[in-house]
CSV table of C-alpha atoms in Angstrom, one decimal:
chain,number,residue,atom,x,y,z
A,1,MET,CA,-38.1,-29.0,29.5
A,2,THR,CA,-36.5,-26.3,27.3
A,3,VAL,CA,-33.1,-27.2,26.1
A,4,PRO,CA,-30.6,-24.3,26.2
A,5,VAL,CA,-28.8,-23.8,22.9
A,6,PHE,CA,-25.4,-22.3,22.6
A,7,GLN,CA,-23.3,-21.6,19.6
A,8,GLU,CA,-19.6,-22.2,19.5
A,9,TYR,CA,-17.5,-21.1,16.6
A,10,GLU,CA,-14.4,-22.7,15.3
A,11,PRO,CA,-12.7,-19.9,13.5
A,12,ALA,CA,-10.6,-20.3,10.4
A,13,ALA,CA,-7.0,-19.4,10.8
A,14,ASP,CA,-6.9,-17.5,7.5
A,15,CYS,CA,-10.3,-15.8,7.7
A,16,ASP,CA,-10.4,-12.1,8.2
A,17,CYS,CA,-14.1,-11.7,9.1
A,18,PRO,CA,-14.8,-10.0,12.5
A,19,GLY,CA,-16.5,-13.1,13.8
A,20,CYS,CA,-13.5,-15.4,13.3
A,21,ALA,CA,-11.1,-12.7,14.5
A,22,GLU,CA,-13.0,-12.2,17.7
A,23,ARG,CA,-13.4,-15.9,18.4
A,24,ARG,CA,-9.7,-16.6,17.8
A,25,ARG,CA,-8.8,-14.0,20.5
A,26,ALA,CA,-11.3,-15.6,22.9
A,27,LEU,CA,-10.0,-19.1,22.3
A,28,ALA,CA,-6.3,-18.2,22.2
A,29,ALA,CA,-5.5,-19.7,25.6
A,30,GLY,CA,-7.5,-22.8,25.2
A,31,GLY,CA,-5.8,-24.6,22.4
A,32,HIS,CA,-9.1,-24.9,20.5
A,33,PRO,CA,-8.5,-26.7,17.1
A,34,ALA,CA,-8.6,-24.4,14.2
A,35,ALA,CA,-11.3,-25.0,11.6
A,36,HIS,CA,-10.7,-24.8,7.8
A,37,GLY,CA,-13.6,-22.3,7.2
A,38,CYS,CA,-16.3,-20.4,9.0
A,39,ARG,CA,-18.6,-23.0,10.5
A,40,ARG,CA,-20.8,-23.4,13.5
A,41,ALA,CA,-20.9,-26.2,16.1
A,42,LEU,CA,-24.2,-26.6,17.9
A,43,VAL,CA,-23.9,-27.5,21.6
A,44,LEU,CA,-27.1,-28.9,23.3
A,45,VAL,CA,-27.2,-29.2,27.1
A,46,THR,CA,-29.9,-31.2,28.8
A,47,ALA,CA,-30.6,-31.9,32.5
A,48,ALA,CA,-29.7,-35.6,31.9
A,49,GLY,CA,-26.4,-35.0,30.2
A,50,VAL,CA,-24.7,-33.3,27.3
A,51,VAL,CA,-25.5,-34.3,23.8
A,52,LEU,CA,-23.3,-33.1,20.9
A,53,GLY,CA,-24.4,-33.3,17.3
A,54,GLY,CA,-27.9,-34.3,18.1
A,55,GLY,CA,-29.1,-34.6,14.5
A,56,ALA,CA,-32.3,-33.5,12.9
A,57,GLY,CA,-34.6,-35.0,15.5
A,58,ALA,CA,-32.9,-33.8,18.7
A,59,GLY,CA,-35.8,-32.1,20.4
A,60,GLY,CA,-36.5,-29.8,17.4
A,61,ALA,CA,-33.8,-27.4,18.5
A,62,ALA,CA,-32.8,-25.0,15.8
A,63,ALA,CA,-29.5,-23.3,15.4
A,64,VAL,CA,-29.5,-19.7,16.3
A,65,GLY,CA,-27.6,-17.9,13.5
A,66,LEU,CA,-25.4,-14.9,14.2
A,67,PRO,CA,-24.6,-12.7,11.2
A,68,MET,CA,-21.1,-13.4,9.9
A,69,GLY,CA,-18.7,-11.7,7.5
A,70,PRO,CA,-18.7,-8.0,6.8
A,71,ASP,CA,-22.3,-7.4,8.0
A,72,ARG,CA,-21.4,-8.5,11.6
A,73,VAL,CA,-21.1,-5.5,14.0
A,74,ALA,CA,-18.1,-5.9,16.1
A,75,GLU,CA,-18.5,-5.8,19.9
A,76,PRO,CA,-17.0,-2.8,21.7
A,77,ASP,CA,-13.4,-3.4,22.8
A,78,PRO,CA,-13.3,-4.5,26.5
A,79,PRO,CA,-11.0,-2.6,28.8
A,80,SER,CA,-7.3,-3.8,29.0
A,81,GLU,CA,-7.9,-6.0,26.0
A,82,GLN,CA,-4.9,-7.6,24.3
A,83,GLY,CA,-4.1,-9.7,21.3
A,84,GLY,CA,-2.5,-13.1,20.7
A,85,ALA,CA,1.2,-14.0,20.0
A,86,GLY,CA,2.6,-13.1,16.7
A,87,PRO,CA,5.7,-11.9,14.8
A,88,LEU,CA,6.7,-8.4,14.2
A,89,HIS,CA,4.6,-6.4,11.7
A,90,GLY,CA,2.0,-9.1,11.8
A,91,ARG,CA,3.7,-11.4,9.2
A,92,PRO,CA,2.5,-15.0,8.9
A,93,LEU,CA,3.4,-17.0,12.0
A,94,ALA,CA,6.3,-19.4,11.9
A,95,GLY,CA,4.4,-22.0,13.9
A,96,PRO,CA,1.1,-22.4,15.8
A,97,ALA,CA,0.3,-19.7,18.4
A,98,GLY,CA,3.4,-17.7,17.5
A,99,ARG,CA,5.8,-20.5,18.5
A,100,PRO,CA,8.7,-21.7,16.2
A,101,ALA,CA,7.8,-24.3,13.6
A,102,ASP,CA,8.9,-27.9,14.0
A,103,GLY,CA,12.7,-28.2,13.8
A,104,GLN,CA,13.3,-24.5,14.6
A,105,GLU,CA,14.8,-23.3,17.8
A,106,ALA,CA,13.4,-20.4,19.7
A,107,ALA,CA,15.4,-17.2,19.3
A,108,PRO,CA,17.7,-16.5,22.3
A,109,LEU,CA,16.7,-13.7,24.6
A,110,ARG,CA,18.4,-10.4,24.0
A,111,PRO,CA,20.4,-9.0,27.0
A,112,MET,CA,18.7,-5.9,28.3
A,113,THR,CA,19.6,-3.6,31.2
A,114,ARG,CA,16.9,-2.0,33.3
A,115,ALA,CA,17.8,1.4,31.9
A,116,GLU,CA,17.4,0.1,28.3
A,117,ILE,CA,14.0,-1.3,29.2
A,118,ILE,CA,12.7,1.9,30.7
A,119,ASN,CA,14.2,4.0,27.9
A,120,ARG,CA,12.4,1.9,25.3
A,121,ALA,CA,9.2,2.2,27.2
A,122,LYS,CA,9.5,5.9,27.3
A,123,LYS,CA,9.7,6.1,23.5
A,124,TRP,CA,6.1,5.0,23.2
A,125,VAL,CA,5.0,7.4,26.0
A,126,ALA,CA,6.7,10.3,24.2
A,127,ALA,CA,5.1,9.3,20.8
A,128,LYS,CA,1.7,8.7,22.5
A,129,VAL,CA,1.3,5.5,20.5
A,130,PRO,CA,-2.5,4.8,19.9
A,131,TYR,CA,-3.9,1.6,21.4
A,132,SER,CA,-4.9,-1.1,19.0
A,133,MET,CA,-5.0,-4.9,19.0
A,134,GLN,CA,-4.7,-5.1,15.2
A,135,LYS,CA,-2.2,-2.3,14.3
A,136,TYR,CA,1.6,-2.3,14.5
A,137,TRP,CA,3.8,0.6,15.3
A,138,SER,CA,6.8,1.6,13.1
A,139,ASP,CA,9.1,-0.6,15.2
A,140,GLY,CA,7.1,-3.7,14.3
A,141,TYR,CA,5.4,-4.3,17.7
A,142,ARG,CA,1.6,-4.6,18.1
A,143,GLN,CA,0.0,-1.6,19.8
A,144,ASP,CA,-1.6,-3.3,22.8
A,145,CYS,CA,-0.4,-3.9,26.3
A,146,SER,CA,1.5,-7.1,25.7
A,147,GLY,CA,3.0,-5.8,22.4
A,148,TYR,CA,4.2,-2.8,24.5
A,149,VAL,CA,6.1,-5.1,26.9
A,150,SER,CA,7.4,-7.2,24.0
A,151,MET,CA,8.8,-4.0,22.6
A,152,ALA,CA,10.3,-2.8,25.9
A,153,TRP,CA,11.9,-6.2,26.5
A,154,ASN,CA,13.1,-6.3,22.9
A,155,LEU,CA,11.5,-9.7,22.4
A,156,PRO,CA,11.9,-11.2,18.9
A,157,GLY,CA,8.1,-11.3,18.4
A,158,ASN,CA,4.8,-10.0,19.7
A,159,GLU,CA,3.7,-11.9,22.8
A,160,TRP,CA,0.5,-11.8,24.7
A,161,THR,CA,-0.5,-12.0,28.4
A,162,GLY,CA,-0.7,-15.8,28.1
A,163,SER,CA,2.9,-16.2,27.0
A,164,LEU,CA,4.9,-13.3,28.5
A,165,ALA,CA,5.6,-15.3,31.7
A,166,GLN,CA,7.7,-17.8,29.8
A,167,PHE,CA,10.3,-15.0,29.2
A,168,ALA,CA,10.4,-14.1,32.9
A,169,THR,CA,10.9,-15.3,36.4
A,170,LYS,CA,8.2,-14.8,39.1
A,171,ILE,CA,9.2,-12.4,41.9
A,172,SER,CA,7.5,-10.9,44.9
A,173,ARG,CA,6.0,-7.5,44.7
A,174,GLU,CA,8.4,-6.1,47.3
A,175,ASP,CA,11.3,-7.1,45.0
A,176,LEU,CA,10.0,-5.1,42.0
A,177,GLN,CA,12.5,-2.8,40.3
A,178,PRO,CA,12.2,-0.7,37.2
A,179,GLY,CA,11.9,-2.8,34.1
A,180,ASP,CA,9.9,-5.6,35.8
A,181,ILE,CA,6.3,-6.2,35.0
A,182,LEU,CA,2.9,-6.8,36.7
A,183,LEU,CA,0.9,-9.3,34.8
A,184,PHE,CA,-2.8,-10.4,35.1
A,185,HIS,CA,-3.8,-13.1,32.7
A,186,ASN,CA,-7.5,-14.2,32.8
A,187,PRO,CA,-7.4,-17.8,31.3
A,188,LEU,CA,-11.2,-18.1,31.4
A,189,ASN,CA,-11.6,-15.1,29.1
A,190,PRO,CA,-8.3,-13.6,28.0
A,191,THR,CA,-9.9,-10.6,26.3
A,192,THR,CA,-11.6,-9.5,29.5
A,193,GLY,CA,-9.4,-7.9,32.2
A,194,SER,CA,-6.1,-9.4,31.1
A,195,HIS,CA,-3.5,-6.7,31.2
A,196,VAL,CA,0.2,-6.0,31.9
A,197,THR,CA,2.1,-2.9,33.1
A,198,ILE,CA,5.8,-2.1,33.3
A,199,PHE,CA,7.0,-1.2,36.8
A,200,GLY,CA,8.9,2.2,36.8
A,201,GLY,CA,9.6,2.6,40.5
A,202,TRP,CA,7.8,3.3,43.7
A,203,THR,CA,6.2,6.7,44.2
A,204,ASP,CA,7.1,6.8,47.9
A,205,TYR,CA,8.2,4.6,50.9
A,206,THR,CA,4.7,3.3,51.5
A,207,HIS,CA,4.7,1.2,48.3
A,208,ASP,CA,1.0,1.9,47.9
A,209,TYR,CA,1.6,3.4,44.5
A,210,TYR,CA,4.1,2.9,41.7
A,211,VAL,CA,4.9,4.6,38.4
A,212,ALA,CA,3.3,2.4,35.7
A,213,TYR,CA,4.2,2.4,32.0
A,214,GLU,CA,1.4,0.9,30.1
A,215,GLN,CA,-0.3,0.7,26.7
A,216,THR,CA,-4.0,1.3,27.2
A,217,LYS,CA,-6.7,3.4,25.6
A,218,PRO,CA,-6.4,6.0,24.2
A,219,HIS,CA,-2.6,5.8,24.0
A,220,THR,CA,0.6,4.8,25.9
A,221,ARG,CA,0.9,6.5,29.3
A,222,LYS,CA,3.1,6.8,32.4
A,223,GLN,CA,1.3,7.6,35.6
A,224,ALA,CA,1.1,6.8,39.3
A,225,THR,CA,-1.0,3.7,39.8
A,226,PRO,CA,-2.2,1.9,42.9
A,227,MET,CA,-0.4,-1.4,43.6
A,228,ALA,CA,-1.1,-3.6,41.6
A,229,TYR,CA,-3.8,-2.0,39.4
A,230,TRP,CA,-7.1,-0.1,39.5
A,231,THR,CA,-9.0,-3.4,39.0
A,232,HIS,CA,-8.2,-7.1,39.7
A,233,SER,CA,-5.3,-5.9,41.9
A,234,GLY,CA,-5.0,-9.1,43.8
A,235,SER,CA,-4.6,-11.2,40.6
A,236,TYR,CA,-1.5,-9.4,39.2
A,237,VAL,CA,1.8,-11.3,39.4
A,238,ALA,CA,5.2,-9.7,39.4
A,239,TYR,CA,7.8,-11.0,36.9
A,240,ARG,CA,11.4,-10.2,35.9
A,241,TYR,CA,12.8,-10.5,32.4
A,242,LYS,CA,15.1,-13.5,32.2
A,243,GLY,CA,17.5,-11.7,29.8
A,244,LEU,CA,18.2,-8.9,32.3
A,245,THR,CA,21.8,-7.9,32.7
A,246,SER,CA,23.6,-5.5,35.1
A,247,GLY,CA,25.0,-3.5,32.2
A,248,GLY,CA,28.6,-4.5,32.8
A,249,GLY,CA,29.1,-6.4,29.6
A,250,GLY,CA,27.6,-7.5,26.3
A,251,GLY,CA,25.4,-4.5,26.0
A,252,GLY,CA,27.4,-2.1,23.8
A,253,SER,CA,28.6,1.4,24.7
A,254,GLU,CA,25.3,2.5,26.1
A,255,SER,CA,25.3,-0.3,28.6
A,256,ALA,CA,28.9,0.4,29.6
A,257,THR,CA,27.8,3.9,30.8
A,258,ASP,CA,25.3,2.3,33.2
A,259,VAL,CA,28.2,1.6,35.6
A,260,PHE,CA,29.2,4.5,37.9
A,261,PRO,CA,32.6,5.8,36.6
A,262,GLY,CA,33.6,7.5,39.8
A,263,ALA,CA,33.2,11.0,41.2
A,264,GLY,CA,36.4,12.2,39.4
A,265,PHE,CA,34.5,12.3,36.1
A,266,PHE,CA,32.3,15.1,37.4
A,267,GLY,CA,32.9,18.6,38.7
A,268,PRO,CA,34.7,21.7,37.5
A,269,GLY,CA,37.0,21.0,34.5
A,270,ALA,CA,35.4,17.6,33.7
A,271,ASP,CA,34.7,17.1,30.0
A,272,ASN,CA,33.6,13.6,29.0
A,273,HIS,CA,30.6,11.5,27.7
A,274,TYR,CA,29.6,10.6,31.3
A,275,VAL,CA,28.7,14.3,31.9
A,276,THR,CA,26.5,14.2,28.8
A,277,ARG,CA,24.8,11.0,30.0
A,278,LEU,CA,24.3,12.5,33.5
A,279,GLY,CA,22.7,15.6,32.0
A,280,GLU,CA,20.4,13.5,29.7
A,281,MET,CA,19.2,11.4,32.7
A,282,LEU,CA,18.6,14.5,34.8
A,283,VAL,CA,16.6,16.2,32.1
A,284,ASP,CA,14.5,13.0,31.8
A,285,ARG,CA,13.8,13.2,35.6
A,286,GLY,CA,12.6,16.8,35.5
A,287,GLY,CA,15.8,18.8,35.4
A,288,GLY,CA,15.5,20.3,32.0
A,289,ARG,CA,14.8,23.8,33.4
A,290,PHE,CA,18.4,24.0,34.6
A,291,TYR,CA,19.8,23.8,31.1
A,292,SER,CA,19.7,26.6,28.6
A,293,VAL,CA,21.9,24.6,26.2
A,294,GLY,CA,23.0,21.0,26.2
A,295,PRO,CA,23.5,18.8,28.1
A,296,GLY,CA,26.9,18.4,26.8
A,297,PRO,CA,30.3,16.9,27.7
A,298,ARG,CA,31.7,19.9,29.6
A,299,TRP,CA,30.7,20.1,33.2
A,300,GLY,CA,28.9,23.3,34.1
A,301,GLU,CA,26.8,25.0,36.8
A,302,ALA,CA,23.7,23.6,35.2
A,303,ASP,CA,24.9,20.1,35.8
A,304,ARG,CA,25.6,20.8,39.5
A,305,ARG,CA,22.3,22.5,40.1
A,306,ALA,CA,20.3,19.8,38.4
A,307,THR,CA,22.2,17.1,40.3
A,308,GLU,CA,21.6,18.9,43.6
A,309,ALA,CA,17.9,19.2,42.8
A,310,PHE,CA,17.7,15.5,42.2
A,311,GLN,CA,19.5,14.7,45.4
A,312,LEU,CA,17.3,17.1,47.4
A,313,ALA,CA,14.2,15.4,45.9
A,314,GLN,CA,15.5,12.1,47.4
A,315,GLY,CA,15.4,13.7,50.8
A,316,TRP,CA,19.1,14.1,51.1
A,317,ARG,CA,20.8,17.1,52.8
A,318,GLY,CA,24.2,18.4,53.5
A,319,ALA,CA,27.0,16.4,51.9
A,320,GLY,CA,24.4,14.1,50.4
A,321,ALA,CA,23.1,16.9,48.2
A,322,ASP,CA,26.4,18.6,47.1
A,323,GLY,CA,25.5,18.5,43.4
A,324,ILE,CA,28.2,15.9,42.6
A,325,PRO,CA,26.9,12.5,41.7
A,326,GLY,CA,27.9,9.5,43.8
A,327,PRO,CA,27.2,5.8,43.3
A,328,GLU,CA,23.7,6.0,44.7
A,329,THR,CA,22.7,9.1,42.8
A,330,TRP,CA,24.0,7.4,39.6
A,331,ARG,CA,22.2,4.1,40.4
A,332,ARG,CA,18.8,5.9,40.9
A,333,LEU,CA,19.2,7.8,37.7
A,334,VAL,CA,20.2,4.8,35.6
A,335,THR,CA,17.5,2.5,36.9
A,336,GLY,CA,14.7,5.1,37.1
A,337,ALA,CA,14.4,4.6,40.9
A,338,GLY,CA,13.8,7.3,43.5
A,339,TYR,CA,11.9,10.6,43.1
A,340,ASP,CA,11.8,12.9,40.1
A,341,ILE,CA,12.9,16.5,40.4
A,342,PRO,CA,9.7,18.5,41.3
A,343,ALA,CA,8.5,21.3,39.1
A,344,ALA,CA,9.7,24.8,39.7
A,345,ARG,CA,7.8,26.5,42.4
A,346,SER,CA,7.3,30.2,43.1
A,347,SER,CA,9.0,31.8,46.1
A,348,GLY,CA,7.1,31.9,49.3
A,349,ALA,CA,5.2,35.2,49.0
A,350,GLY,CA,5.4,35.7,45.3
A,351,GLY,CA,8.9,37.2,45.1
A,352,SER,CA,10.7,37.4,41.8
A,353,GLY,CA,13.6,35.1,41.1
A,354,GLY,CA,17.1,35.9,42.5
A,355,THR,CA,18.0,34.5,45.8
A,356,ALA,CA,15.5,32.2,47.6
A,357,ALA,CA,13.0,34.1,49.8
A,358,GLU,CA,12.6,33.3,53.4
A,359,PRO,CA,10.0,30.6,54.1
A,360,PRO,CA,6.6,31.8,55.2
A,361,ALA,CA,6.1,31.9,59.0
A,362,PHE,CA,4.8,28.7,60.5
A,363,PRO,CA,1.2,29.5,61.4
A,364,GLY,CA,1.0,27.0,64.3
A,365,PRO,CA,0.1,23.3,64.7
A,366,GLY,CA,-3.5,24.0,65.5
A,367,HIS,CA,-4.3,24.8,61.9
A,368,PHE,CA,-3.4,21.2,60.8
A,369,ARG,CA,-5.8,19.0,62.7
A,370,PRO,CA,-9.0,17.0,61.8
A,371,GLY,CA,-11.9,19.4,61.4
A,372,GLN,CA,-9.7,22.4,60.5
A,373,SER,CA,-10.3,24.3,57.3
A,374,ASN,CA,-8.2,27.3,56.4
A,375,SER,CA,-5.8,28.8,53.7
A,376,HIS,CA,-2.7,27.4,55.5
A,377,VAL,CA,-3.9,23.8,54.8
A,378,THR,CA,-4.3,24.7,51.1
A,379,ARG,CA,-0.8,26.3,51.1
A,380,LEU,CA,0.7,23.3,52.7
A,381,GLY,CA,-0.9,20.9,50.2
A,382,GLN,CA,0.2,22.9,47.2
A,383,GLN,CA,3.8,22.9,48.5
A,384,LEU,CA,3.7,19.2,49.1
A,385,VAL,CA,2.6,18.6,45.5
A,386,ALA,CA,5.3,21.0,44.3
A,387,ARG,CA,8.0,19.0,46.2
A,388,GLY,CA,6.7,15.7,44.9
A,389,TYR,CA,4.8,14.5,47.9
A,390,GLY,CA,1.2,14.7,46.7
A,391,THR,CA,0.6,11.1,45.8
A,392,HIS,CA,-2.2,10.6,48.3
A,393,TYR,CA,-4.4,13.4,46.9
A,394,ARG,CA,-7.3,12.3,44.8
A,395,SER,CA,-8.6,15.8,44.5
A,396,GLY,CA,-7.4,19.2,45.7
A,397,PRO,CA,-5.4,20.0,47.7
A,398,GLY,CA,-8.0,22.2,49.5
A,399,PRO,CA,-8.6,24.1,52.7
A,400,ARG,CA,-10.0,21.2,54.7
A,401,TRP,CA,-7.5,19.1,56.6
A,402,THR,CA,-7.8,15.4,55.4
A,403,GLU,CA,-6.1,12.1,55.9
A,404,ALA,CA,-4.5,12.7,52.5
A,405,ASP,CA,-2.8,15.8,53.9
A,406,ARG,CA,-1.5,13.9,56.9
A,407,ARG,CA,-0.2,11.0,54.8
A,408,ASN,CA,1.6,13.3,52.4
A,409,VAL,CA,3.2,15.2,55.3
A,410,GLU,CA,4.3,11.9,56.9
A,411,ALA,CA,5.9,10.9,53.6
A,412,PHE,CA,7.9,14.1,53.5
A,413,GLN,CA,8.9,13.7,57.2
A,414,ARG,CA,10.1,10.2,56.6
A,415,ALA,CA,12.1,11.4,53.6
A,416,GLN,CA,14.0,13.6,56.1
A,417,GLY,CA,15.0,10.4,57.9
A,418,TRP,CA,12.6,11.0,60.8
A,419,ARG,CA,10.7,8.2,62.5
A,420,GLY,CA,8.2,7.7,65.3
A,421,ALA,CA,6.6,10.9,66.7
A,422,ALA,CA,8.7,13.0,64.5
A,423,ALA,CA,7.0,11.5,61.4
A,424,ASP,CA,3.4,11.5,62.6
A,425,GLY,CA,2.1,13.5,59.6
A,426,TYR,CA,1.4,16.7,61.5
A,427,PRO,CA,3.6,19.6,60.4
A,428,GLY,CA,5.7,21.4,63.0
A,429,PRO,CA,8.1,24.4,62.6
A,430,GLU,CA,11.0,22.3,61.3
A,431,THR,CA,8.8,20.4,58.8
A,432,TRP,CA,7.4,23.7,57.6
A,433,ARG,CA,10.8,25.3,57.2
A,434,ARG,CA,12.2,22.4,55.3
A,435,LEU,CA,9.2,22.1,53.1
A,436,PHE,CA,9.3,25.7,52.0
A,437,THR,CA,13.1,26.1,51.8
């Protein structure tokens, strides 16, 4: 009977060869004892049992040698790969597996608000930090998915998917808020599939998609992502940083501005740092086109129009979209919740600037039914995307009516506060008017 032969490597902790580096990553979760040099252990498995270290006469099995050292060709990086725990900038570890050495206490968690976490995450998105398991960005954090979360949470070192949970509390997915994470750790093979994303807010009321901040190939990105991820969705667990604070204290001047100061700080004649903060948050949420200069401390028409656009994007109307921030407007801006301001759209029939053109005439409900294909469906879909309600499209929009069109219309109708038959996903005259106004 043929005896299968497997090789198992005990990598040296101080060896830089690709073989040892790869094996250390694969064994990171298992507590495998480190060797003091590159050596091989031969594992022989038989039908009768397992024999270790069989000696020269053990069935004549010969060790199968894999090339080691610089001649070894590294395997391609698996998707969503991540490295092990370590300090900033990759300096020698203080203790095994990145933990403090004996007699040393772990560094206390740094207080962080949700806004601070998201703002830190956005820095790598803006810089398009390249993905790497070995390299470190200028701030000292490793350029992989777990290094990214370590940076956003301002942890004292670079953690990995096997250790991030100890800095957090498990929560339900429905309780997710900006700054929380979705973590999948594969203990059987940590370098295959393990991944972590930062939750940036739901894309709509269905909670089917969320805004994910993540470090992946080729670089850091922010995009709508299906809950919980494209692969291994059921294995992701939601966590909340243990050092999270509400921003009311201990966080410096920036944290203090997370608390809504009151409507009296905004409006004609207002001149203070809260107006500046409001403008900066509105620009970050898509309102930059309203500002020709600034934002600055003096309240102006640009602030009112950008605030109104953000409020309208949330589905609010009337007094709820008066252009003056209230507690809920401020909360959504500070935490990154709610909908972004949609991109500027051309007026209904291609008019030029000035006052808003009248919405195009509603063509009738018969154009928006299964089996229909016409230019009105395309126009509807394009307007839904422009208003921020295109999350269900995988391609298009196009002239053929699809379930994606219906679900996007339904999301828009529900944002108006409608329910039941009024939010069935099929546009009527009032849906059409509001969508194009």
